[in-house]
XYZ file of C-alpha atoms in Angstrom:
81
model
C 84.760 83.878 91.094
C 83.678 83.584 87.176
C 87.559 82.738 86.408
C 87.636 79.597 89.133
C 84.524 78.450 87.920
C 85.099 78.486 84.506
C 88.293 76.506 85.111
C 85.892 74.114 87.318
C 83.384 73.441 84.203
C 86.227 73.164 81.769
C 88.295 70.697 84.325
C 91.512 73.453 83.880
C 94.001 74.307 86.052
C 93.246 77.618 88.211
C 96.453 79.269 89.844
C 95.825 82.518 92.563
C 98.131 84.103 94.566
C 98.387 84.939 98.242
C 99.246 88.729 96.373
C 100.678 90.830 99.293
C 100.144 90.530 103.446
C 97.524 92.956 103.533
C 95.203 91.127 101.609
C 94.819 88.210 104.237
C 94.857 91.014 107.632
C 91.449 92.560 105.167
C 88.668 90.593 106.306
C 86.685 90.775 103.179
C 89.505 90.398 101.135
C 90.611 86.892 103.133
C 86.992 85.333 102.395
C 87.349 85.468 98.698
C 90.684 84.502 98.885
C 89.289 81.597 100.634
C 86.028 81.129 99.009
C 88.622 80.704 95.982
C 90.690 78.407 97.525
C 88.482 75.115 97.122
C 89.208 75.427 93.104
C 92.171 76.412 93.531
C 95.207 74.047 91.849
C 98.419 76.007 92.711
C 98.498 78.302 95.607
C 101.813 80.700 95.194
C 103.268 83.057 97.844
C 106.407 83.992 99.455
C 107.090 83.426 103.642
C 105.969 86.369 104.577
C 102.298 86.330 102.942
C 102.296 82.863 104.121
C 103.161 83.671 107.909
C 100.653 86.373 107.552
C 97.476 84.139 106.322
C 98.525 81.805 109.171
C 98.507 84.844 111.572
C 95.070 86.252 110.031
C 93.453 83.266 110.718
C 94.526 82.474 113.828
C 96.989 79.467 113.663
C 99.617 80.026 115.888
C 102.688 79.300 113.690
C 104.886 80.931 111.742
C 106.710 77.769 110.273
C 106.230 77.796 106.599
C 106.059 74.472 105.296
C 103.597 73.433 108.088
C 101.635 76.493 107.032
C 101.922 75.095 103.258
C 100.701 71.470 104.025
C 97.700 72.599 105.983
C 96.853 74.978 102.760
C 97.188 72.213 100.925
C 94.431 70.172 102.666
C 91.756 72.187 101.697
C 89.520 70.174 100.513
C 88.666 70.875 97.063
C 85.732 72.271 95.025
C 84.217 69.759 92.051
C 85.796 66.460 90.902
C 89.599 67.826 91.823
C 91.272 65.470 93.579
């Protein structure tokens, strides 16, 4: 949290990582992922974390690049565009 807002007040660039599976199937570890995710400028993960956040949150897909786009339409925190 103080890293993405810190990069918020000084208009940076704030990069996170989907990490591993598991942390998307943890409930409390999915809601700061995606309390995180509004500030968030570059999301990076491979398939199968991908296919796994999809799964966790109930979107019944396991095609990557559709679950990509819909990551990227978060809408996000601040002045980011």
């Amino acid at each position: 949290d103080i890293a993405s807002e810190k990069m918020l007040e000084k208009k940076g660039t704030y990069c996170l990582n989907l990490s591993a599976p598991f942390i998307v199937q943890v409930p409390p570890f999915r809601a700061q992922l995606e309390k995180l995710l509004p500030a968030t400028d570059y999301l990076f993960g491979n398939e199968t974390e991908a296919q796994a956040y999809a799964e966790a949150v109930g979107w019944e897909t396991t095609d990557v690049e559709f679950i990509a786009t819909r990551l990227s339409l978060v809408p996000m925190k601040g002045d980011k565009a």
